[in-house]
CSV table of C-alpha atoms in Angstrom, one decimal:
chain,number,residue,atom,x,y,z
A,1,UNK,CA,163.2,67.8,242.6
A,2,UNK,CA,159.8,69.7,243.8
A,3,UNK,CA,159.2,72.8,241.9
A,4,UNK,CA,157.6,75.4,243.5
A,5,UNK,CA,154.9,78.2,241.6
A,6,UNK,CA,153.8,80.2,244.6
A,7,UNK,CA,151.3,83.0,244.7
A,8,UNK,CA,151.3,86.3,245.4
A,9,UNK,CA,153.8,87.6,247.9
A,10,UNK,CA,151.4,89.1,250.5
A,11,UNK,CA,149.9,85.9,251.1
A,12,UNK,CA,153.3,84.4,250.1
A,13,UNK,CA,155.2,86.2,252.7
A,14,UNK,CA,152.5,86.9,255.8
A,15,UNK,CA,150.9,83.1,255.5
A,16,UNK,CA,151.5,80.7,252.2
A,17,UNK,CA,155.6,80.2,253.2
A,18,UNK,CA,155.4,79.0,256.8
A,19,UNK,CA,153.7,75.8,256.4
A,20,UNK,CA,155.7,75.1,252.6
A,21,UNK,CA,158.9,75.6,254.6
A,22,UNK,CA,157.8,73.1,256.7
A,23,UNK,CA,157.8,71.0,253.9
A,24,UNK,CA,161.0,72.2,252.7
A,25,UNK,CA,163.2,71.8,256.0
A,26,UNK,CA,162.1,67.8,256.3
A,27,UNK,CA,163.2,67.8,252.6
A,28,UNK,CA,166.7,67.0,251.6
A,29,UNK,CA,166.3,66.3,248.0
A,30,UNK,CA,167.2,69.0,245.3
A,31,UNK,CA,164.2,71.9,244.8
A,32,UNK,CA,163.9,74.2,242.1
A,33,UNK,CA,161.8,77.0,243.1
A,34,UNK,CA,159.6,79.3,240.5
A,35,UNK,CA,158.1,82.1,242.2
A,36,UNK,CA,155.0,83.3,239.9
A,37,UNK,CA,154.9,86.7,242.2
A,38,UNK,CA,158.6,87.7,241.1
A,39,UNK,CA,158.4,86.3,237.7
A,40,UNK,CA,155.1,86.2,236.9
A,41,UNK,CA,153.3,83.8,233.4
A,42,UNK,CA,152.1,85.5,230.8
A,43,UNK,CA,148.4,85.1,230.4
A,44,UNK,CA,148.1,82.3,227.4
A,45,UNK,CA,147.6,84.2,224.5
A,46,UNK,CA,145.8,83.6,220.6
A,47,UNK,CA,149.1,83.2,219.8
A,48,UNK,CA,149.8,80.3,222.1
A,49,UNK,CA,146.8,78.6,221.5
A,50,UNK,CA,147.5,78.8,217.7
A,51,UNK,CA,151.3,77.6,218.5
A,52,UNK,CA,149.9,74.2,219.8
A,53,UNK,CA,148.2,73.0,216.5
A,54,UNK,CA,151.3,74.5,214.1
A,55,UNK,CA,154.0,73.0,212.7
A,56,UNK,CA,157.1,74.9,214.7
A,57,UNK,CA,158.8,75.3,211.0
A,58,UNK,CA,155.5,77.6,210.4
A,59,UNK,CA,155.6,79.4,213.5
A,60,UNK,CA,155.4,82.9,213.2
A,61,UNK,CA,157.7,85.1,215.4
A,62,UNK,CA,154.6,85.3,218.0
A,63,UNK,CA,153.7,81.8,218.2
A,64,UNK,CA,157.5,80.8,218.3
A,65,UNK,CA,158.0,83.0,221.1
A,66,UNK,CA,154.6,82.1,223.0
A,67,UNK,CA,155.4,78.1,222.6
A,68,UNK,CA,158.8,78.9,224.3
A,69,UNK,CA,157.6,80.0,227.2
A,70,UNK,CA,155.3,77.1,227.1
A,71,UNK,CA,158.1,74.6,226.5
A,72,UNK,CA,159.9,76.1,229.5
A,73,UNK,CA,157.4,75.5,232.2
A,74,UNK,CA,156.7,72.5,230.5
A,75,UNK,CA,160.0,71.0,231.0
A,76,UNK,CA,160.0,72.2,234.5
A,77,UNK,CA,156.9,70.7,234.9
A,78,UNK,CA,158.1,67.4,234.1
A,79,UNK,CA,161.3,67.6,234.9
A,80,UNK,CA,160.4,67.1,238.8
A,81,UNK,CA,159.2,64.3,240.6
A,82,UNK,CA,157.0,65.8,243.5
A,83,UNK,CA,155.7,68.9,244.0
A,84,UNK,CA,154.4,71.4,246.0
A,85,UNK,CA,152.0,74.3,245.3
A,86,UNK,CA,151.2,77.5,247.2
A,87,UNK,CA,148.3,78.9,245.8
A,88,UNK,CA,146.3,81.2,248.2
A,89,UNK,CA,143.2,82.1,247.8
A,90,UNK,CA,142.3,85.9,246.2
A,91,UNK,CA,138.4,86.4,245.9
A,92,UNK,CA,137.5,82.8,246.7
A,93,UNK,CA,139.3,81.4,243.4
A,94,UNK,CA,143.1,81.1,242.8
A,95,UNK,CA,145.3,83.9,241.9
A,96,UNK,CA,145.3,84.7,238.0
A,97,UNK,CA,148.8,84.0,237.8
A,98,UNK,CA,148.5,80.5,239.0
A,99,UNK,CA,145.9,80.1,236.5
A,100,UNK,CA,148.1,81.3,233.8
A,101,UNK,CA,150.8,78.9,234.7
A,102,UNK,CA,147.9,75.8,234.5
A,103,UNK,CA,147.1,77.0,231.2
A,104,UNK,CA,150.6,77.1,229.9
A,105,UNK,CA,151.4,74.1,231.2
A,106,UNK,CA,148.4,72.1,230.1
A,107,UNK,CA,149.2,71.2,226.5
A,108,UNK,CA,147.7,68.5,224.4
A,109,UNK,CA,150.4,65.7,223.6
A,110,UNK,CA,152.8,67.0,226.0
A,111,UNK,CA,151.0,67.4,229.3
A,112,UNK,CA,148.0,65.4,229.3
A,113,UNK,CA,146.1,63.8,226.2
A,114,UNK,CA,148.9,61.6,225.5
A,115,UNK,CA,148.3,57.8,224.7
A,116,UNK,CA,149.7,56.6,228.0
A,117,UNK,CA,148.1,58.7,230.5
A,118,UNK,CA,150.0,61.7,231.5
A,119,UNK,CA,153.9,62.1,231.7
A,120,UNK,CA,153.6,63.4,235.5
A,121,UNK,CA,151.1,60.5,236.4
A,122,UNK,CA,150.9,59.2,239.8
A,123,UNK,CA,153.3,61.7,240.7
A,124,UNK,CA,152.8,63.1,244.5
A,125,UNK,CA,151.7,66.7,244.9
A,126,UNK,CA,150.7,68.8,247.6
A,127,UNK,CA,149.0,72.0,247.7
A,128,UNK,CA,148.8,74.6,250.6
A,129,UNK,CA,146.3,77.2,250.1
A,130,UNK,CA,146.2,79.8,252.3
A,131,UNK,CA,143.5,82.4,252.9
A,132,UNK,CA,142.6,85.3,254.9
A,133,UNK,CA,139.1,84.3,255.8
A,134,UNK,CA,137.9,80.8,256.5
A,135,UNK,CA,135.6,78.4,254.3
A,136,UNK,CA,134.8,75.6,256.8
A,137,UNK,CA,132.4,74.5,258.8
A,138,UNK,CA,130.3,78.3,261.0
A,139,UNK,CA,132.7,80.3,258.8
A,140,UNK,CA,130.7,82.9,256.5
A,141,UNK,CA,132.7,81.5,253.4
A,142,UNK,CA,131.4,77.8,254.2
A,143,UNK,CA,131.2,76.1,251.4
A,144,UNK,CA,132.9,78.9,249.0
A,145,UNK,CA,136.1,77.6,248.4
A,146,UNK,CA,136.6,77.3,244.5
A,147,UNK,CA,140.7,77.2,244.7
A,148,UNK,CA,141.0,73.6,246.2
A,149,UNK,CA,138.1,71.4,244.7
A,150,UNK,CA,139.2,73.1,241.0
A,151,UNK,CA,143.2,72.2,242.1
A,152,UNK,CA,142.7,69.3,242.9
A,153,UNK,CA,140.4,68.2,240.0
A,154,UNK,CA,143.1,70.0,237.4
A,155,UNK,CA,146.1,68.8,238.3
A,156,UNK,CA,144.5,64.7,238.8
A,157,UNK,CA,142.6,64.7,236.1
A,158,UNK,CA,144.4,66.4,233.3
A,159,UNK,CA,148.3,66.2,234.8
A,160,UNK,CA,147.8,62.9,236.6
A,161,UNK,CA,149.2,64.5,240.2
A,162,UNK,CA,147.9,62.0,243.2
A,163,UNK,CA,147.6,65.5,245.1
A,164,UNK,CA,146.6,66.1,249.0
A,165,UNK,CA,145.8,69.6,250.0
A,166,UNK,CA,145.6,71.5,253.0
A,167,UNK,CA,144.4,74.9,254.1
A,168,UNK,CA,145.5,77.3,256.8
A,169,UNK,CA,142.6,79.6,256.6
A,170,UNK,CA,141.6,83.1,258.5
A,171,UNK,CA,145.4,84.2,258.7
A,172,UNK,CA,144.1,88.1,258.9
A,173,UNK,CA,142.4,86.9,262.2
A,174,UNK,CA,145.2,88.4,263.9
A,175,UNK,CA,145.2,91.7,262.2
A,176,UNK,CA,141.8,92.4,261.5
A,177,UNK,CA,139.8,93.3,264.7
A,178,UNK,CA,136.6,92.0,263.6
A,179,UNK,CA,138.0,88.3,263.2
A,180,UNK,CA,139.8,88.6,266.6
A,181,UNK,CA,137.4,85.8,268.0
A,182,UNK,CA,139.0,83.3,265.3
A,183,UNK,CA,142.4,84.1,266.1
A,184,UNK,CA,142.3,80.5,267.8
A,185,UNK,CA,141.0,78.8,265.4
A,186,UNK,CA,143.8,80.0,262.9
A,187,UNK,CA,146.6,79.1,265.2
A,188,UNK,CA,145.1,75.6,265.1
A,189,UNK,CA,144.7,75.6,261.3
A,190,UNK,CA,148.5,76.8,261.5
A,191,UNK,CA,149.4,74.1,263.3
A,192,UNK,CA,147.8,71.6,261.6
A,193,UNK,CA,149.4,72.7,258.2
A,194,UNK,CA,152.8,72.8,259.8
A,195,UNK,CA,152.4,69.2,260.7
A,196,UNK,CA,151.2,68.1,257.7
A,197,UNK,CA,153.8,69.8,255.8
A,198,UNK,CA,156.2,68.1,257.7
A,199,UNK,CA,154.0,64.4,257.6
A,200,UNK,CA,153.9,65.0,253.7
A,201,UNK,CA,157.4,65.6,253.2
A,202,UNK,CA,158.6,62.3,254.5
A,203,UNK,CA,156.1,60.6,253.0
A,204,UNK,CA,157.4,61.9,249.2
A,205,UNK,CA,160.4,61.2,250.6
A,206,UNK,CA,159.5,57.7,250.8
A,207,UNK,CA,157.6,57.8,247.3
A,208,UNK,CA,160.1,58.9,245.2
A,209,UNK,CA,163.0,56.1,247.0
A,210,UNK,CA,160.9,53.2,246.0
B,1,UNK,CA,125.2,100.8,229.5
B,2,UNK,CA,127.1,97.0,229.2
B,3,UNK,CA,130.3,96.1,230.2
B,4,UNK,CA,131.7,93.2,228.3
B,5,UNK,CA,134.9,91.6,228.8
B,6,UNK,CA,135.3,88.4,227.0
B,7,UNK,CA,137.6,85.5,226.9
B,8,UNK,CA,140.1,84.3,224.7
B,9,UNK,CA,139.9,84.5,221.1
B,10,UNK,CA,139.6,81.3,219.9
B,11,UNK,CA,136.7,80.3,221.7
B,12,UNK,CA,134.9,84.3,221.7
B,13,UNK,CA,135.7,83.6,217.9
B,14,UNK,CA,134.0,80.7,217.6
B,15,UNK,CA,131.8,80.0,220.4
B,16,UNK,CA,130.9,82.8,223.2
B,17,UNK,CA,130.6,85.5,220.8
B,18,UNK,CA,127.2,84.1,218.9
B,19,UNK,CA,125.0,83.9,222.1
B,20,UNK,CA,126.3,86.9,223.8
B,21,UNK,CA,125.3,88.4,219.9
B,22,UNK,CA,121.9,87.6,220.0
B,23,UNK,CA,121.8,89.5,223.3
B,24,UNK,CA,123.4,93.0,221.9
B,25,UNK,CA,121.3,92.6,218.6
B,26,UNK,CA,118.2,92.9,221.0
B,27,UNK,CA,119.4,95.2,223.3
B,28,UNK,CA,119.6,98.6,221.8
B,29,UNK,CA,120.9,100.4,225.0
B,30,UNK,CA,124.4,101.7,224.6
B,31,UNK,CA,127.4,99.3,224.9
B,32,UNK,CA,130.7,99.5,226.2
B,33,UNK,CA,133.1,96.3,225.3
B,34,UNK,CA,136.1,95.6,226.7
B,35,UNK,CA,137.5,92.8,224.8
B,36,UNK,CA,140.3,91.1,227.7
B,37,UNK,CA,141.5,88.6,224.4
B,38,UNK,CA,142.4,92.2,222.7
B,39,UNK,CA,143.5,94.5,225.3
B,40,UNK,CA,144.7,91.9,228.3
B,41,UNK,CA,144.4,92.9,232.0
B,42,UNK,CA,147.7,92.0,233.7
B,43,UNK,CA,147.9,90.1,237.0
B,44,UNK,CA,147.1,91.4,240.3
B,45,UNK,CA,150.8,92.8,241.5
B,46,UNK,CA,152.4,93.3,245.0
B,47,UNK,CA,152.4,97.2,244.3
B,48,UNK,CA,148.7,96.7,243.6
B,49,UNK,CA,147.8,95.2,247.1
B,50,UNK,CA,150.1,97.7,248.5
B,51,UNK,CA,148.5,100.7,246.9
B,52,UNK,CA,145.3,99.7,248.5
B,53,UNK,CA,146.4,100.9,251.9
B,54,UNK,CA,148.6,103.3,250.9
B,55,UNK,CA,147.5,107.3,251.0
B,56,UNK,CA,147.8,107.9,246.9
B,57,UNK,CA,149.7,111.1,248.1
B,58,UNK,CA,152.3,108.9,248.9
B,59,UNK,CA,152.1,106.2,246.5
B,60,UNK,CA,155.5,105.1,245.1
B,61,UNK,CA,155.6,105.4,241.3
B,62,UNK,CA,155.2,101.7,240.4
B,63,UNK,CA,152.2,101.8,242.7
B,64,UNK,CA,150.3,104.8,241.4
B,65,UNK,CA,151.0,103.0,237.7
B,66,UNK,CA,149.2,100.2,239.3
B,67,UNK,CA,146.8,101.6,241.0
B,68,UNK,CA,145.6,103.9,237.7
B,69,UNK,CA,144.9,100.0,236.0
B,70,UNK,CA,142.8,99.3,239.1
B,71,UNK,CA,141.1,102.8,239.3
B,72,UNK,CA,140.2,102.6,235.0
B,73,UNK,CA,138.8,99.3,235.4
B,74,UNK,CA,136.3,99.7,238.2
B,75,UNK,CA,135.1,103.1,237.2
B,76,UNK,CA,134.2,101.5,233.7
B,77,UNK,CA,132.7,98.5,236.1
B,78,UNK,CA,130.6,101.0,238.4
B,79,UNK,CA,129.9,102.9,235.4
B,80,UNK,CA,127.6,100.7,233.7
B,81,UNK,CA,124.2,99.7,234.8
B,82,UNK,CA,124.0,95.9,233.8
B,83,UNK,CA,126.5,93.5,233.1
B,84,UNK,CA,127.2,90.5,230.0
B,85,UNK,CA,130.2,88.5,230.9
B,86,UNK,CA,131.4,86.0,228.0
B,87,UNK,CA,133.8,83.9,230.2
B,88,UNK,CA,134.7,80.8,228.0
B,89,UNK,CA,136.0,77.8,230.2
B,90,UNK,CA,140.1,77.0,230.1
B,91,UNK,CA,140.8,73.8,232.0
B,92,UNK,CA,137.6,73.8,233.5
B,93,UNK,CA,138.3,77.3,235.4
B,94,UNK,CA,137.9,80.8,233.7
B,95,UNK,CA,140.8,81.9,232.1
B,96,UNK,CA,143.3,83.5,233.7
B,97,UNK,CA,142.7,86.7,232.3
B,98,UNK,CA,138.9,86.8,233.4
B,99,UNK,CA,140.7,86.3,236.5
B,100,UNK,CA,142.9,89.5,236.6
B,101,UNK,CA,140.0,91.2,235.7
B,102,UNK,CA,138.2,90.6,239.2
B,103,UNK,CA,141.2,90.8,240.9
B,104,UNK,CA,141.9,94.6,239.8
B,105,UNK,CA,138.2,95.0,240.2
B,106,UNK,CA,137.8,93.8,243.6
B,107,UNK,CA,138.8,96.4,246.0
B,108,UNK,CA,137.7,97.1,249.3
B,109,UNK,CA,135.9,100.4,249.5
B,110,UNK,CA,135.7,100.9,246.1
B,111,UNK,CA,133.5,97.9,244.4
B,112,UNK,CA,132.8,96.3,247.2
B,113,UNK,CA,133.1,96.6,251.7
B,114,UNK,CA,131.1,99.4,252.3
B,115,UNK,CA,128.9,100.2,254.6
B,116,UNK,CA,125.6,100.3,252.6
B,117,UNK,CA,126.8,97.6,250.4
B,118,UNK,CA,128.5,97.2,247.2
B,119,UNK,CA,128.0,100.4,244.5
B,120,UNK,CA,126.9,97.6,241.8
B,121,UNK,CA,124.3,95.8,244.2
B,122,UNK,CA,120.9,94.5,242.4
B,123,UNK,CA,122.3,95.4,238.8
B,124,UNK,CA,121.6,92.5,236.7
B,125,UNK,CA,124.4,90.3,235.1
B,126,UNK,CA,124.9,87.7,232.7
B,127,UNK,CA,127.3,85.0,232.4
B,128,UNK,CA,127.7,83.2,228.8
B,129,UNK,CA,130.2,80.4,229.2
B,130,UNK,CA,130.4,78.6,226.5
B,131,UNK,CA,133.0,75.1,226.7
B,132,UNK,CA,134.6,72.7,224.2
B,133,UNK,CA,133.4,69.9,226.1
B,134,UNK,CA,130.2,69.4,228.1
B,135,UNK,CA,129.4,69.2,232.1
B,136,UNK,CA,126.1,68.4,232.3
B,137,UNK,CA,124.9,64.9,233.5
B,138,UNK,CA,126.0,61.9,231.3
B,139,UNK,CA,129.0,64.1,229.7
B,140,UNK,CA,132.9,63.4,231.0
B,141,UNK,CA,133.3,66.5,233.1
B,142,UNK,CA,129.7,66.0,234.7
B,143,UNK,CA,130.4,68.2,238.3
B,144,UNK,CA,133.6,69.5,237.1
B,145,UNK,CA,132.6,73.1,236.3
B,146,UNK,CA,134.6,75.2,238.3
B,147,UNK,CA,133.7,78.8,236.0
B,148,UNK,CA,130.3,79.3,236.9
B,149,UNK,CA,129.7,78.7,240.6
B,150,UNK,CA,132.9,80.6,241.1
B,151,UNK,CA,131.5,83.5,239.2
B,152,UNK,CA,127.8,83.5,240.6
B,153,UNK,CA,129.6,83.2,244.0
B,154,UNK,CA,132.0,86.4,243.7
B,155,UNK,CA,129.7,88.5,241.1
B,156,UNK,CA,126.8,88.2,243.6
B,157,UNK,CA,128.2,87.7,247.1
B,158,UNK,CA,131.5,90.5,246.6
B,159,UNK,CA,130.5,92.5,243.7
B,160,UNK,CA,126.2,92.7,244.3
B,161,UNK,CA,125.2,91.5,241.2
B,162,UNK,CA,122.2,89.7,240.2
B,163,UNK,CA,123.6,86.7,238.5
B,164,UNK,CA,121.7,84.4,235.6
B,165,UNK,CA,124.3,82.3,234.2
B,166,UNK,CA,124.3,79.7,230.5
B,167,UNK,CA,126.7,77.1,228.9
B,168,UNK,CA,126.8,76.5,224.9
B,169,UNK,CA,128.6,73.4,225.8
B,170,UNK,CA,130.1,71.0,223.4
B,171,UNK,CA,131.5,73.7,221.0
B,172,UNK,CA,134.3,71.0,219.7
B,173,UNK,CA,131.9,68.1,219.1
B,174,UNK,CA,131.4,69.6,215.7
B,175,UNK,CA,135.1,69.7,214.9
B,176,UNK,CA,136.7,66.8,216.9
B,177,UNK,CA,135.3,63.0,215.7
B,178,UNK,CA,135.5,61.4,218.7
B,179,UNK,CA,133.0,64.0,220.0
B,180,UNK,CA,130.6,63.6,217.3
B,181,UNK,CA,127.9,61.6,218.3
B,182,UNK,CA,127.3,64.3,221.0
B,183,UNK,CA,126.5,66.9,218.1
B,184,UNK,CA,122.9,67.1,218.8
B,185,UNK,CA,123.0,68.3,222.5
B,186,UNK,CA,125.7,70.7,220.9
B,187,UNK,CA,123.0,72.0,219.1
B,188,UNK,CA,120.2,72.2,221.7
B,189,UNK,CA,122.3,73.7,224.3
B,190,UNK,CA,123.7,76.2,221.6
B,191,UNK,CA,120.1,77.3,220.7
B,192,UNK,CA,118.7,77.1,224.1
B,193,UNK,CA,121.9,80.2,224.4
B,194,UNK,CA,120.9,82.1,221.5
B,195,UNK,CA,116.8,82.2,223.3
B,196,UNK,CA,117.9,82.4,226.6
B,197,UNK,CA,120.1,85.6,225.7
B,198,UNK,CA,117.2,87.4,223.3
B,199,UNK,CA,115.1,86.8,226.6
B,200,UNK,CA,117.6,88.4,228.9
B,201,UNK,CA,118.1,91.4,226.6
B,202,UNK,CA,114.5,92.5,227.1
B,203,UNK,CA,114.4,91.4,230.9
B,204,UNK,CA,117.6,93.6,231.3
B,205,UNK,CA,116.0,96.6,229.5
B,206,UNK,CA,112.8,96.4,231.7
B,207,UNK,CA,114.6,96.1,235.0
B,208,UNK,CA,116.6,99.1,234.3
B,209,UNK,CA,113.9,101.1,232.6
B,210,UNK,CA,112.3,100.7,236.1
């Protein structure tokens, strides 16, 4: 089971789906699909943070409700055994919503702090972050990326995800005249991600038989 | 004129709010606070990206709702003349209201892509993030901040602002045990805030006194 929080759909539609289908279509096993743009995570509220350190008998009718939504994602979260993110880029950082979801998700003694290490440990994950403009090497965002290098540290470090990432980058090349000189480079970076996608998938395949 | 949205409660509570104090008791300017723990900004939404290109004559109503939250919160931005953010850290990113915030703020021809540069450029703009744990060297999450480079990265390079940035770190070494011995740099790091922020105050009120 992969489950799915995707961005927004502008990037969702125009350039994050492509390479996660990919993915998907070399995948046979069951996938349970949240889309964050269509049902979108509250941001985590005083209320939820006060849920977390509250007996639920005590709950008031706020915190009950915001530790419910947390105990929802939550046992998506953990109910899967791979997963795959699509989290584009918006202003060099990832969108809010994604953010919300991390911080719903990421609870004390459910999530992560837990004697053991974290429930999701060593689980594989892969994230495709699209973006319109490009952050590698002679691109004017060189060096800017602050959605991957966060990703990455986040879901290792506090979920325990063994994540690999990948990036196809300057997808408004085609559609913005200015960029029209990159428009190669992006079809590579498409490709690329398309491969990978498809590399990635059988190799969770092959993970989650053992 | 200040702009101030803030973080989450719990943390503003206990931990941004003093610094960013010790600023507004020595600026005696006025101040304008938006409180994003109070009054949360909701996620960046498709009708939102769609109302950017979309003549307002013939925005649909769900965009024009939309496009009002937008058109509120940058006039309030381009409104004021310098800035004090109090962006506490969540998972080692900003929280994802913080987040919404920019991404309403940041829109192309409004706050930012014109052809003499963004409306805010060269106003100055401070960033308190304060954090329960610490990130400087010899501390767990030494390299893992993801809030502040992001921020002095879009503030500056999207948004024009002049960016001084400072971390009360440690804020739970007082409260959690485990955390204890590390107390004392809790302590420097929280005064260094509270002299750093008195000096900004008076910088801020020179440069726009200019």
């Amino acid at each position: 089971m992969t489950a799915l929080p995707t961005g927004l759909r502008r990037l969702r539609a125009q350039h994050g789906d492509p390479a996660a289908r990919s993915l998907r279509n070399t995948w046979d096993a069951p996938v349970v699909h949240r889309d964050l743009a269509a049902s979108p995570v509250p941001h985590l509220s005083a209320a939820g943070i006060a849920a977390w350190g509250t007996d639920p008998a005590r709950h008031s009718a706020e915190q009950a409700a915001a530790a419910a939504v947390q105990d929802e994602l939550i046992d998506q979260f953990l109910g899967a055994s791979a997963y795959l993110f699509a989290v584009p880029m918006y202003n060099l950082t990832m969108p809010s919503v994604f953010k919300a979801w991390l911080d719903q998700v990421i609870v004390k003694g459910r999530s992560f702090g837990l004697p053991d290490g974290p429930p999701a440990s060593g689980r594989p994950a892969l994230v495709v972050s699209a973006r319109g403009g490009g952050c590698g090497p002679g691109t004017p965002n060189h060096g800017k990326d602050f959605v991957v290098p966060a990703l990455e540290t986040i879901l290792h470090d506090l979920l325990g995800l063994e994540v690999t990432s990948f990036t196809p980058e300057l997808t408004m090349a085609p559609v913005v005249p200015a960029l029209a000189h990159l428009v190669p480079i992006h079809k590579a970076s498409l490709t690329d991600a398309h491969q990978q996608a498809r590399r990635r998938a059988e190799k969770f395949r092959d993970q989650i038989a053992v």
